[in-house]
Every structure is written in C-alpha cells, then in structure tokens.
mmCIF file of C-alpha atoms and ligand atoms in Angstrom:
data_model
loop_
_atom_site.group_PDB
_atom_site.id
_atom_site.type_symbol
_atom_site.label_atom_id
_atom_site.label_comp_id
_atom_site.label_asym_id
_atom_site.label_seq_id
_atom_site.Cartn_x
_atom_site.Cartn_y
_atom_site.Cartn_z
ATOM 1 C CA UNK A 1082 0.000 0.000 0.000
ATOM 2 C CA UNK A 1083 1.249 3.464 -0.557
ATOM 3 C CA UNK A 1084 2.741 6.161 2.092
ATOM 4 C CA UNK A 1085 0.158 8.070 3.441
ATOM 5 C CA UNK A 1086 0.187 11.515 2.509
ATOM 6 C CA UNK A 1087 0.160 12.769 5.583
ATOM 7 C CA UNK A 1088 0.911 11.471 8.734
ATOM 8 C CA UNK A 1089 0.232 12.951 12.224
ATOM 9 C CA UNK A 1090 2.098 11.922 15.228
ATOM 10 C CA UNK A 1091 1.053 13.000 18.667
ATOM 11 C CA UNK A 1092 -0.021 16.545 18.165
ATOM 12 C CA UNK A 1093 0.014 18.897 20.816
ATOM 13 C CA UNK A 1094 -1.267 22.144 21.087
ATOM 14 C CA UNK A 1095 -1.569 23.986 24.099
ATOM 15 C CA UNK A 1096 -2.282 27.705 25.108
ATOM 16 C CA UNK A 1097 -1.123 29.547 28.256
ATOM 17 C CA UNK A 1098 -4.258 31.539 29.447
ATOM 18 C CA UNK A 1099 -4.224 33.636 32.807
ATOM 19 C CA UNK A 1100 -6.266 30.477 34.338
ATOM 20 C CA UNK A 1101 -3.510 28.110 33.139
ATOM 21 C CA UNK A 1102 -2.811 26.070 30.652
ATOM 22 C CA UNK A 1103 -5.396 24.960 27.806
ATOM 23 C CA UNK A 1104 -4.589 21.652 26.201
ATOM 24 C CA UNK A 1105 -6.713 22.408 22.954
ATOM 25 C CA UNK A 1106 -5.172 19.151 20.741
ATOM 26 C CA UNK A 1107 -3.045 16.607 23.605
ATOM 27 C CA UNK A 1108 -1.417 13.923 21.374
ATOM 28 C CA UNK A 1109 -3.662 13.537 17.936
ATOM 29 C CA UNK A 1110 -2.418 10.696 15.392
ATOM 30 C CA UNK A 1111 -3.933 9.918 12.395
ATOM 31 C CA UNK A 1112 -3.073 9.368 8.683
ATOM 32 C CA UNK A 1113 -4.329 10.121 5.419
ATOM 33 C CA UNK A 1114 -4.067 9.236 1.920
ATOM 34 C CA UNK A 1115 -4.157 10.847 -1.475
ATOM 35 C CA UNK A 1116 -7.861 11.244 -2.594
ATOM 36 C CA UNK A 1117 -8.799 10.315 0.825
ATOM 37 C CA UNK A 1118 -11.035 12.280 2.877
ATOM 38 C CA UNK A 1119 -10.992 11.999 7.161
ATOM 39 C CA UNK A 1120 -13.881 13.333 8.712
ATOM 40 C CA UNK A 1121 -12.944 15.175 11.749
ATOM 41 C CA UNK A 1122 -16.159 15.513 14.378
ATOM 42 C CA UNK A 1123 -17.040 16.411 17.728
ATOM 43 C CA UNK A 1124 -18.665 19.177 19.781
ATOM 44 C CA UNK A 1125 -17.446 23.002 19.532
ATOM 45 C CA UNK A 1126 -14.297 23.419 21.263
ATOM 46 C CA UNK A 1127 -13.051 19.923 21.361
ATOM 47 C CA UNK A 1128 -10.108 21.248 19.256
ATOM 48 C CA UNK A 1129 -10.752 19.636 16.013
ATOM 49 C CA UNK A 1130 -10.794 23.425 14.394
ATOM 50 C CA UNK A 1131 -6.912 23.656 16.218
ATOM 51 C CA UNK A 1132 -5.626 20.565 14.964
ATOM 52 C CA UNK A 1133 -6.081 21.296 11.237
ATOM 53 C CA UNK A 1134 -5.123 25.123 12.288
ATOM 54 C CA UNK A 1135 -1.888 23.499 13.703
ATOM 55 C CA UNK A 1136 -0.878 20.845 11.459
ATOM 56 C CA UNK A 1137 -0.617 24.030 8.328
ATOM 57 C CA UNK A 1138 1.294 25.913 11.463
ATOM 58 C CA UNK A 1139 -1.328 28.125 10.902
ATOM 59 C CA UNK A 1140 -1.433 27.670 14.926
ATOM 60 C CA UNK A 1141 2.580 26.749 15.427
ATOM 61 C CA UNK A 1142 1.981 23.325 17.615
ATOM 62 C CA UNK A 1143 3.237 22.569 21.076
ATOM 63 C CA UNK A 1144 4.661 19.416 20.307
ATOM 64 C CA UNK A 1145 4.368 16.135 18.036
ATOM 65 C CA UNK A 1146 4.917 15.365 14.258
ATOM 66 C CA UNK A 1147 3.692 16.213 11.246
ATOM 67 C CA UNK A 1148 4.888 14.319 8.231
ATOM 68 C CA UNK A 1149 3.965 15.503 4.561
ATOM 69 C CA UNK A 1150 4.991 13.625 1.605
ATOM 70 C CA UNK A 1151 7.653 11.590 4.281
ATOM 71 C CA UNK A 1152 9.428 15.050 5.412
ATOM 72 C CA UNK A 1153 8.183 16.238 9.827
ATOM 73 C CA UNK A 1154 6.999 20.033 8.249
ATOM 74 C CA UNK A 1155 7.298 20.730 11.690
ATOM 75 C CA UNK A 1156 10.818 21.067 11.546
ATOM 76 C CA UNK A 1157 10.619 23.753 8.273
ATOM 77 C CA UNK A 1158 12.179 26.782 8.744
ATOM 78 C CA UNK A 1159 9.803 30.180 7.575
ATOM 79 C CA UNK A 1160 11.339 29.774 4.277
ATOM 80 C CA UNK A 1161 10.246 25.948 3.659
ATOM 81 C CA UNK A 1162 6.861 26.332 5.655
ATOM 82 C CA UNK A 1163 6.059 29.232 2.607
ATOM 83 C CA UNK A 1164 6.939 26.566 -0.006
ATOM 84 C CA UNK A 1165 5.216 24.064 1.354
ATOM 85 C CA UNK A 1166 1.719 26.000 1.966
ATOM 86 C CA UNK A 1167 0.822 25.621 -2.014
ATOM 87 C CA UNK A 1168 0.731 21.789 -1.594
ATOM 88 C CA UNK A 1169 -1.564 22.597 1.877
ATOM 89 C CA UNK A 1170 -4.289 24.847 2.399
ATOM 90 C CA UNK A 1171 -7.380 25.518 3.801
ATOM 91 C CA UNK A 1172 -11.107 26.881 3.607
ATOM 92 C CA UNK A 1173 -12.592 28.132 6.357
ATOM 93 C CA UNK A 1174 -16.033 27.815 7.779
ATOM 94 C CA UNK A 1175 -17.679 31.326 6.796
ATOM 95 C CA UNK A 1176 -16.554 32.696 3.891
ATOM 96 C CA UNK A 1177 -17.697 36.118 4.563
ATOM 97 C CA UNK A 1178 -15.530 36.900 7.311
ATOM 98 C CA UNK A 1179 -12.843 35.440 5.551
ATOM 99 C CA UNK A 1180 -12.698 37.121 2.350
ATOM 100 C CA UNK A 1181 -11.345 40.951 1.855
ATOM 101 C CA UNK A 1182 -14.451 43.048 1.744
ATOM 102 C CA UNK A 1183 -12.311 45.609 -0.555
ATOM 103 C CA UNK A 1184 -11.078 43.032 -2.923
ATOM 104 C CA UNK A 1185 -13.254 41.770 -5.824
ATOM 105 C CA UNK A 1186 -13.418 38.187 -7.154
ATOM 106 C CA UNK A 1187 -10.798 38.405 -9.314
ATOM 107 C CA UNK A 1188 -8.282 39.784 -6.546
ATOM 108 C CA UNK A 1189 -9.107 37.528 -4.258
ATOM 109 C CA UNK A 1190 -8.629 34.176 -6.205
ATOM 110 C CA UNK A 1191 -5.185 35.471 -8.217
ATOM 111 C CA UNK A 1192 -3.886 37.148 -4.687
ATOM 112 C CA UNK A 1193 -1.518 33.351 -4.224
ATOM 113 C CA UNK A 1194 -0.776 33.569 -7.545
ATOM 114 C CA UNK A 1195 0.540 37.314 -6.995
ATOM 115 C CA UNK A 1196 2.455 35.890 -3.841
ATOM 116 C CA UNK A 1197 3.678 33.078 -5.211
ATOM 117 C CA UNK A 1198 5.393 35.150 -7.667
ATOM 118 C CA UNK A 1199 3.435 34.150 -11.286
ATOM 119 C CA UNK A 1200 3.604 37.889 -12.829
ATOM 120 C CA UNK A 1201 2.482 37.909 -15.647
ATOM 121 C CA UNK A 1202 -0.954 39.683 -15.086
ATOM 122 C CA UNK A 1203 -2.648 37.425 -18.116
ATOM 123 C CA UNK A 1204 -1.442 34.552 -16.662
ATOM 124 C CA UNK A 1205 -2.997 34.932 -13.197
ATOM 125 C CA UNK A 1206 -6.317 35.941 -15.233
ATOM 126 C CA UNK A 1207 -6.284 32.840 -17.198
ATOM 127 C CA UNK A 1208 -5.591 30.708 -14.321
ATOM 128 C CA UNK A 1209 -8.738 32.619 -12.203
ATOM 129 C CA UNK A 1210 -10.903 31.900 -14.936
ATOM 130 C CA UNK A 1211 -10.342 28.422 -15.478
ATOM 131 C CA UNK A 1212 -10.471 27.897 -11.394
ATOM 132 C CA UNK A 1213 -13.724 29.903 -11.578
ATOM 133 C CA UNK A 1214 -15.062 27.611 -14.077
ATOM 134 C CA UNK A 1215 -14.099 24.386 -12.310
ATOM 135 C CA UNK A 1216 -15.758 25.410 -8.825
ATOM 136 C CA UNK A 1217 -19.002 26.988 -10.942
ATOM 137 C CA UNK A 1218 -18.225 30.384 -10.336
ATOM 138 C CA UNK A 1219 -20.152 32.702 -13.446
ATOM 139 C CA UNK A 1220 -17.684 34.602 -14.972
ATOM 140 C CA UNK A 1221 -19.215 37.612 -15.287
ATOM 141 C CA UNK A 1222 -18.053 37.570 -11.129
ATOM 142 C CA UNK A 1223 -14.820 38.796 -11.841
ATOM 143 C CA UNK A 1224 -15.503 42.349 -10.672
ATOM 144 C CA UNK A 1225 -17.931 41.283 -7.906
ATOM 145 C CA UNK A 1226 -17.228 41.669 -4.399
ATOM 146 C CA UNK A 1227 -18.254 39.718 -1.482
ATOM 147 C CA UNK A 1228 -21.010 41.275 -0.202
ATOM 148 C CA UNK A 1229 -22.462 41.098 -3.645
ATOM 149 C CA UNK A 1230 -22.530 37.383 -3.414
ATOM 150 C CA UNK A 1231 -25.139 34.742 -2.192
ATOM 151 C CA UNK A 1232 -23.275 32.410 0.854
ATOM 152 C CA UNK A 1233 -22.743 29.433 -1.677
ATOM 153 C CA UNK A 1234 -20.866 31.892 -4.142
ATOM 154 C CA UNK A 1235 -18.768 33.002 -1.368
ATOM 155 C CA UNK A 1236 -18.185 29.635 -0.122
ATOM 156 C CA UNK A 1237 -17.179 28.647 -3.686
ATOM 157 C CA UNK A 1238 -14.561 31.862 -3.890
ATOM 158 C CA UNK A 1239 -13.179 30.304 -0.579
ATOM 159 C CA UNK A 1240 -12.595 26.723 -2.613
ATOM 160 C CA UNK A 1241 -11.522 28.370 -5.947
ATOM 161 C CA UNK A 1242 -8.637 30.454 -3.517
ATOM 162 C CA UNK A 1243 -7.781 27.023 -1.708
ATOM 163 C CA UNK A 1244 -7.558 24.808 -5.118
ATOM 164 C CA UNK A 1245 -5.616 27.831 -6.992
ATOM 165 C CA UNK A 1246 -2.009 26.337 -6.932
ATOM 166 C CA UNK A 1247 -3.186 22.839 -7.040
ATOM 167 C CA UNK A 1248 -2.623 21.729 -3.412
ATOM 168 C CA UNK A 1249 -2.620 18.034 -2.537
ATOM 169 C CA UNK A 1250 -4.382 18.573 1.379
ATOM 170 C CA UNK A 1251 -7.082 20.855 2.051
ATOM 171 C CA UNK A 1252 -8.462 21.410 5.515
ATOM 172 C CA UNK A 1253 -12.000 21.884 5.172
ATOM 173 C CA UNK A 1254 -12.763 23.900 8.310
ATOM 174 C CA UNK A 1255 -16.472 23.559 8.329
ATOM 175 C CA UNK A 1256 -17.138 23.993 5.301
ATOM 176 C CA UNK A 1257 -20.701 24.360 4.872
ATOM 177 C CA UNK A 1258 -22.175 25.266 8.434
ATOM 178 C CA UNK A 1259 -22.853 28.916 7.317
ATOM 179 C CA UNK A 1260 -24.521 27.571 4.700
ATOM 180 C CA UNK A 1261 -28.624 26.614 3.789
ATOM 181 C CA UNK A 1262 -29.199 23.585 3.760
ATOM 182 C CA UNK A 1263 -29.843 23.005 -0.126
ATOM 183 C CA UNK A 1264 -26.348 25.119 -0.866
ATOM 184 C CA UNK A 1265 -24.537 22.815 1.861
ATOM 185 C CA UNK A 1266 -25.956 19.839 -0.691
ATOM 186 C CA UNK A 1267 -24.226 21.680 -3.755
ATOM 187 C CA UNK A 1268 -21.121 22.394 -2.203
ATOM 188 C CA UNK A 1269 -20.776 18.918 -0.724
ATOM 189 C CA UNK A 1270 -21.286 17.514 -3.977
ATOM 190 C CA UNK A 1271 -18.700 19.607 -5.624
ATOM 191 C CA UNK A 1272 -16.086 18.715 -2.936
ATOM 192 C CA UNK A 1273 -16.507 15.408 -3.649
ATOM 193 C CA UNK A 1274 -16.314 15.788 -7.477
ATOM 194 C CA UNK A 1275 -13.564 18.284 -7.416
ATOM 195 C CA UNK A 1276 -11.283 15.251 -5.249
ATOM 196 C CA UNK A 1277 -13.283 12.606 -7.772
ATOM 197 C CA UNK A 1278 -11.295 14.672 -10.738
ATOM 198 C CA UNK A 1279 -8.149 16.070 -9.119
ATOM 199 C CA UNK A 1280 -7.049 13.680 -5.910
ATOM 200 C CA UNK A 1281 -7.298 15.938 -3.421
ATOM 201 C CA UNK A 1282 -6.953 14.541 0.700
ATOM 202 C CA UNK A 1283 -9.354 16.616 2.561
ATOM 203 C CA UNK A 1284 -9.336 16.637 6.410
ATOM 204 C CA UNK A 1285 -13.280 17.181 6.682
ATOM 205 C CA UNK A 1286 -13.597 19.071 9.708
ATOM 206 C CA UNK A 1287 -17.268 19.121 11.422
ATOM 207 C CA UNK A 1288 -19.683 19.148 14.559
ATOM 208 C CA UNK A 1289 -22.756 17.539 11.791
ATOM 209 C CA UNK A 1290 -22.276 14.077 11.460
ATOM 210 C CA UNK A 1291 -25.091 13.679 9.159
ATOM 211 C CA UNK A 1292 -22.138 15.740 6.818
ATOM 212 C CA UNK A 1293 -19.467 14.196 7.386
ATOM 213 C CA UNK A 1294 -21.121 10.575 6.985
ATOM 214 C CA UNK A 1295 -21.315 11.905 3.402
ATOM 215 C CA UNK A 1296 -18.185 12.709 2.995
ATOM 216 C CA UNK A 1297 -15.875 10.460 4.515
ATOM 217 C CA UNK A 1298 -14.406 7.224 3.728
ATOM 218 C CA UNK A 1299 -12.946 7.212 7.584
ATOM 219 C CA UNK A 1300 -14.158 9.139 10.883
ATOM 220 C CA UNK A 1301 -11.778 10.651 13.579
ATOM 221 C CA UNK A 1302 -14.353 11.308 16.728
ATOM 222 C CA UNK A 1303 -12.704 14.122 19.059
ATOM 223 C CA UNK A 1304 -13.200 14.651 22.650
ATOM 224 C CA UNK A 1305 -11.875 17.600 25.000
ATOM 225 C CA UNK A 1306 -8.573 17.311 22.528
ATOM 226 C CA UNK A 1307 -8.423 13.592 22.284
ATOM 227 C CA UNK A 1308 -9.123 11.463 19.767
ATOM 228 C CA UNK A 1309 -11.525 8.635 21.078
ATOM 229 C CA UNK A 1310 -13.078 6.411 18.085
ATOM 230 C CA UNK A 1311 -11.320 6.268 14.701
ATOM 231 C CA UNK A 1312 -12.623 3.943 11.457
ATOM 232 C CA UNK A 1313 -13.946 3.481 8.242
ATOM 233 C CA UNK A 1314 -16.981 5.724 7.742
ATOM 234 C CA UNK A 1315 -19.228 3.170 7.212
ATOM 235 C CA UNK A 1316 -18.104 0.491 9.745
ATOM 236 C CA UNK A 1317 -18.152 3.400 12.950
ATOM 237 C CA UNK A 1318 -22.127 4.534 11.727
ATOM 238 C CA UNK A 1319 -22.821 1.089 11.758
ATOM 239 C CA UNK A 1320 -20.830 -0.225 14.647
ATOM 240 C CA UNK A 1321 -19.916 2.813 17.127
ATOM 241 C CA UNK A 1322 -17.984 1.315 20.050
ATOM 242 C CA UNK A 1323 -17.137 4.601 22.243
ATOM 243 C CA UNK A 1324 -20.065 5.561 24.506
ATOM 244 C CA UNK A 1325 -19.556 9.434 23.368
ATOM 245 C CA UNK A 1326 -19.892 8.257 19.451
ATOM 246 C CA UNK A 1327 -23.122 6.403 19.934
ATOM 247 C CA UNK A 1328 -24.459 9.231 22.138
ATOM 248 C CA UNK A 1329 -23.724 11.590 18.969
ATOM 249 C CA UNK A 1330 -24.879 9.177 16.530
ATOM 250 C CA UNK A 1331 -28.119 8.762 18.515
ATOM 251 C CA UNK A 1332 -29.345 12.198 17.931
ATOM 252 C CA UNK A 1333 -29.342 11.788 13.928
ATOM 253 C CA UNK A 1334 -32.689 11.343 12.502
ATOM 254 C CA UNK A 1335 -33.004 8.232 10.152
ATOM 255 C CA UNK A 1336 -34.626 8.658 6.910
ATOM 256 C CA UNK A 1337 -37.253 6.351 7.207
ATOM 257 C CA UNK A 1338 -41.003 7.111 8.584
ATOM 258 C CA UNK A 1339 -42.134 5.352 11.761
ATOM 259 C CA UNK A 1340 -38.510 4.474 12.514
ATOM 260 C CA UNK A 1341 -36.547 6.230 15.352
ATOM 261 C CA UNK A 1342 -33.188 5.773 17.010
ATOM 262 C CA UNK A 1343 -33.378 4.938 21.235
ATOM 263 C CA UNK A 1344 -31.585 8.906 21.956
ATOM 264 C CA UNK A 1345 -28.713 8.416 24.317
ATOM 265 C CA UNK A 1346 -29.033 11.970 26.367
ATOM 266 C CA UNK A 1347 -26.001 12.933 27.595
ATOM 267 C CA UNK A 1348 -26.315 14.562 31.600
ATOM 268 C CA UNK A 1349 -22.895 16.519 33.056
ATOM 269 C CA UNK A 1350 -20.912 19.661 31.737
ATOM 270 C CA UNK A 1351 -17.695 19.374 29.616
ATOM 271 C CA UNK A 1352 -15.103 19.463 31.929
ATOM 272 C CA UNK A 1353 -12.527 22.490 30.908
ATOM 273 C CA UNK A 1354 -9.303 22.159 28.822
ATOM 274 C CA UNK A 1355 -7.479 23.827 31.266
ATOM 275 C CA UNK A 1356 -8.222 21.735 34.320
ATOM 276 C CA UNK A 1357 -8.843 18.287 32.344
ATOM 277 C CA UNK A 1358 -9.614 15.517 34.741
ATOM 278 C CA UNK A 1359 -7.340 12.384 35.184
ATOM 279 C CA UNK A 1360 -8.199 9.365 33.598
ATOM 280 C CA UNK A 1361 -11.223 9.285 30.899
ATOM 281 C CA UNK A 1362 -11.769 12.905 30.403
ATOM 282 C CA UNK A 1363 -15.389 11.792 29.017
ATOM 283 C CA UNK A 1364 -16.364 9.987 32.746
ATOM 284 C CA UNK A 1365 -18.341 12.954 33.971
ATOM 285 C CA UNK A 1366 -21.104 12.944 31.320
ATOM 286 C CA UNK A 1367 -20.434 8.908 30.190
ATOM 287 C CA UNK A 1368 -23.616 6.591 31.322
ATOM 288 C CA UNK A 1369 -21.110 3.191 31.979
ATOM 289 C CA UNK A 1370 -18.201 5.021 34.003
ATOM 290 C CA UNK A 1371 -15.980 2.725 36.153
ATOM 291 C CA UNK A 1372 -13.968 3.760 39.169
ATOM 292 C CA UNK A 1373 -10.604 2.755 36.523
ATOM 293 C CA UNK A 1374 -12.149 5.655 34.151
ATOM 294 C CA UNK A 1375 -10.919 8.249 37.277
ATOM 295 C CA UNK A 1376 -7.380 6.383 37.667
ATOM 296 C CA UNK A 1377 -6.383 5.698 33.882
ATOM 297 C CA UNK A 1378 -6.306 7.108 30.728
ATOM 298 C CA UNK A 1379 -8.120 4.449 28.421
ATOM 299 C CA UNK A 1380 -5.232 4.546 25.153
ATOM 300 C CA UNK A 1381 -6.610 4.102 21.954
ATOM 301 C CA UNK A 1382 -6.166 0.917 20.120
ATOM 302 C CA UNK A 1383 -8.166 -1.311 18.109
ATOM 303 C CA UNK A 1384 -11.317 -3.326 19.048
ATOM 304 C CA UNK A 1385 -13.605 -5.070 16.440
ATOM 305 C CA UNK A 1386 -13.951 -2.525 13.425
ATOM 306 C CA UNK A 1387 -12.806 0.420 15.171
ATOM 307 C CA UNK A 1388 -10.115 1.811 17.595
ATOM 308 C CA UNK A 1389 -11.554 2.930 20.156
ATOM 309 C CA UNK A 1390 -10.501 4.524 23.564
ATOM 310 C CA UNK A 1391 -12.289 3.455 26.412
ATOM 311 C CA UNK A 1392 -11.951 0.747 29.359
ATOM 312 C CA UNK A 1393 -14.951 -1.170 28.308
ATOM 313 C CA UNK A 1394 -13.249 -3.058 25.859
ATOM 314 C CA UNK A 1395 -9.841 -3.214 27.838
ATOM 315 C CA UNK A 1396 -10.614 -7.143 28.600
ATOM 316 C CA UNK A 1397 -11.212 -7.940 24.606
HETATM 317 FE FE1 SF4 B 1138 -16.930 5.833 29.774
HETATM 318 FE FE2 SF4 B 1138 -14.923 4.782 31.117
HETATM 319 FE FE3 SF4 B 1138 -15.101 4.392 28.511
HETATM 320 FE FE4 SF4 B 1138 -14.472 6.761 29.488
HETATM 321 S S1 SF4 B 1138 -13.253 4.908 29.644
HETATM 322 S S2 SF4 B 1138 -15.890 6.348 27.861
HETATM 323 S S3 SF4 B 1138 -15.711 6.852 31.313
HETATM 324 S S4 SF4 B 1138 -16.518 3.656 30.087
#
C-alpha cells in the first residue's frame, strides 16, 4: 500500500491563558491518503478546528509530528513552511468573514498567484478563470465583491482560492455550516467531485455528522482534545464502540417514517481544557463510568472494526 500523505504523530497544542494552561489538541495521530477524505467531528471546542489550524502551522503546535509527503513540516524553517503552503491549504467555515471586503473576485482568487510570484498579469487571469469555471463560479463575477454574493458563491470563492495552486491537502474547516441547507448539498457535492477529478486529501472538519457521513471514507471522533473512536466511515455509523460516538450518533434522525433511534441523552458539563480531569476525560457525562475511568487514561487501540478509547473493551 502506498505512504500516506500525511501522517500525524502525537499533536500537541496547548495555550497559556491567565487560568492556566489549555490543552486544545493533547497527542492527535492519524493518517491520510491521497484522494482520501478523514472526517474530523465532535462538539465546539473539542479542538478539532486547532488541529487542522496546527498541522498548516497556521497555529505553530506545542509538540508532536507532522509528516507531509515523508518530510516532519514541523521542523521547516519560515522559508520551507512558505513553499510548502501551495501543496496545503485551507477553507474556512464562513466565507464572509474570511474574504477581503475591498477586494473583488478576481483579486481575491489570483492574490496566491501574486504571492507566489506568477507575474504575468494574463497569466494569473487565465488561471482565475479556469479555477472559476471548475468550482461553478459565473464569470461575469470577476468584478464582484463579497457582499455582492449569495453564501454558496462566497463559499465557492473560498474553494476556488484554496484549489488555486493545485494543493494536494485541504483542511476543510467547516465547510458548509454557514450555509442553507440546499447550498450545503451543492457544495458537498462539488467537494466530492472536485477530489473525484483532481485527488485531493481533505481533512473534513465538522460538529454535523449527518455531513461528514457523506463525505468520509474514515471518521476521527474528538473529545476535550483527544481522539476517542477512529474507522472506516461506514463500519463506525454502523458499529460505534465509544459511549460518546453512539451518544452523537443517537441524535441523527433516520430517513425512514415510523422508525426512530433509542436517543442516548447525555447529563454533566464538559469538563474544561485547562483543568482536564485524570483518567477518561469523558467519565463525567459517560452513562457506563468505572472507578478505573478516574485512575487511567483508556489509550486508543483497536477493538472489532474500530479503535476505540475506552476501558470497556480493555478485557477484549
Ligand atoms: Fe466511559 Fe470509562 Fe469508557 Fe471513558 S473509559 S468512555 S468513562 S466507560
């Protein structure tokens, strides 16, 4: 089988606050291939938006690997990081905020072009067209700006600026939560076609798991930082092991009249990231704690279809 193209080893990424320390991402491995997409899911603040933040150095981590193509871009020096940013890139959750108000259409796709030193001026135009075309951007949007554009046309601006210098990883940072629900559809469905055509690895990054089960071929769940069930899309849906994953999976509706799913309601706050309890940092709020949930960290490791982090399965 081949290398993955990117390979995460025990990412860390902590923030000193005045309260103390907040460990946002504490030791996140995972791997992904070309053309591969990892779904990335858990509640807000569980750190999934910081570990794809931190594995572009976007966020510079606390500690761990990263390994691109083979080579730990941790260790890249500003110079090399710069290089390395057109193979890796990332579109972030609302488009509005994140595009230049003063720039049109035009300026905002070409503006890596312009950095990355193409300057010929019909050059970068040809290239924004094309791009334009691929994502199903009209081209008489050259001279738009963004607050003359509906949310999906934004949104598809965001991806035509991401896919301009033909990355090979693209952190989709929630994507389509900003979105209606018919545009999330349409965007979805481009994602997908645009990796269907062109290869790319997308780390899907999401709190819906009804979107992400569309879009993944494997699942990464996240919990205050950790990663606690990891598997093929398909197989965790089917088959969740860790009590938080089922408790998530029990509040999506299932397609089919008369038919419900037994709701797992989950009782207890999140603990805080900067105080994290010892041992199972889920035990407050999980339904089958055990007094070795307080004492040990459950590691993750594989049981059945998935691997899963929890002392329930530590006799199998
Ligand atoms: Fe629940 Fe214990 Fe498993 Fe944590 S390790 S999820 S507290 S059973």
């Amino acid at each position: 089988m081949a290398e993955p193209l990117l390979n995460v080893c025990n990412l860390k990424k902590y923030f000193k606050t005045r309260d103390g320390i907040l460990y946002a991402v504490d030791d996140v491995s995972f791997s992904l291939r070309e053309g591969e997409t990892l779904g990335l899911v858990g509640e807000s603040g569980c750190g999934k938006s910081t570990t794809g933040r931190a594995i572009l150095r976007l966020h510079e981590p606390t500690g761990g690997q990263v390994y691109f193509r083979g080579e730990d871009i941790l260790r890249y020096n500003k110079t090399k990081i710069k290089g390395i940013r057109r193979d890796m890139q990332i579109v972030f959750q609302d488009p509005y905020s994140s595009l230049n108000p003063r720039m049109n259409v035009q300026q905002l796709i070409e503006n890596s072009l312009s950095i990355n030193g193409v300057r010929s001026a019909a050059q970068r135009l040809a290239r924004v067209r094309e791009i334009m075309e691929i994502v199903g951007l009209e081209q008489r949007l050259l001279g738009a700006y963004p607050h003359e554009l509906d949310g999906g046309r934004r949104q598809r601006v965001g991806i035509a600026r991401a896919l301009i210098l033909n990355p090979k990883f693209i952190v989709m940072d929630e994507p389509v939560s900003a979105l209606d629900v018919c545009i999330q559809a349409q965007i979805l469905n481009l994602l997908m076609d645009l990796q269907r055509r062109y290869g790319y690895a997308y780390l899907f990054i999401s709190h819906n798991l009804s979107v992400v089960k569309h879009i993944s071929d494997r699942i990464a769940v996240m919990y205050l930082g950790k990663i606690v069930e990891t598997g093929d899309s398909r197989l965790l849906f089917a088959h969740p092991q860790h009590p938080y994953t089922k408790a998530l999976l029990s509040s999506i509706p299932i397609p089919k009249v008369g038919v419900e799913r037994k709701r797992v309601i989950l009782t207890g706050d999140v603990p805080s990231p900067i105080d994290p309890p010892p041992g199972c940092r889920f035990r407050g709020r999980c339904p089958n704690a055990m007094p070795v949930c307080a004492q040990q960290e459950p590691a993750l490791r594989q049981v059945g279809d998935t691997c899963v982090a929890c002392h329930l399965y530590d006799n199998e």
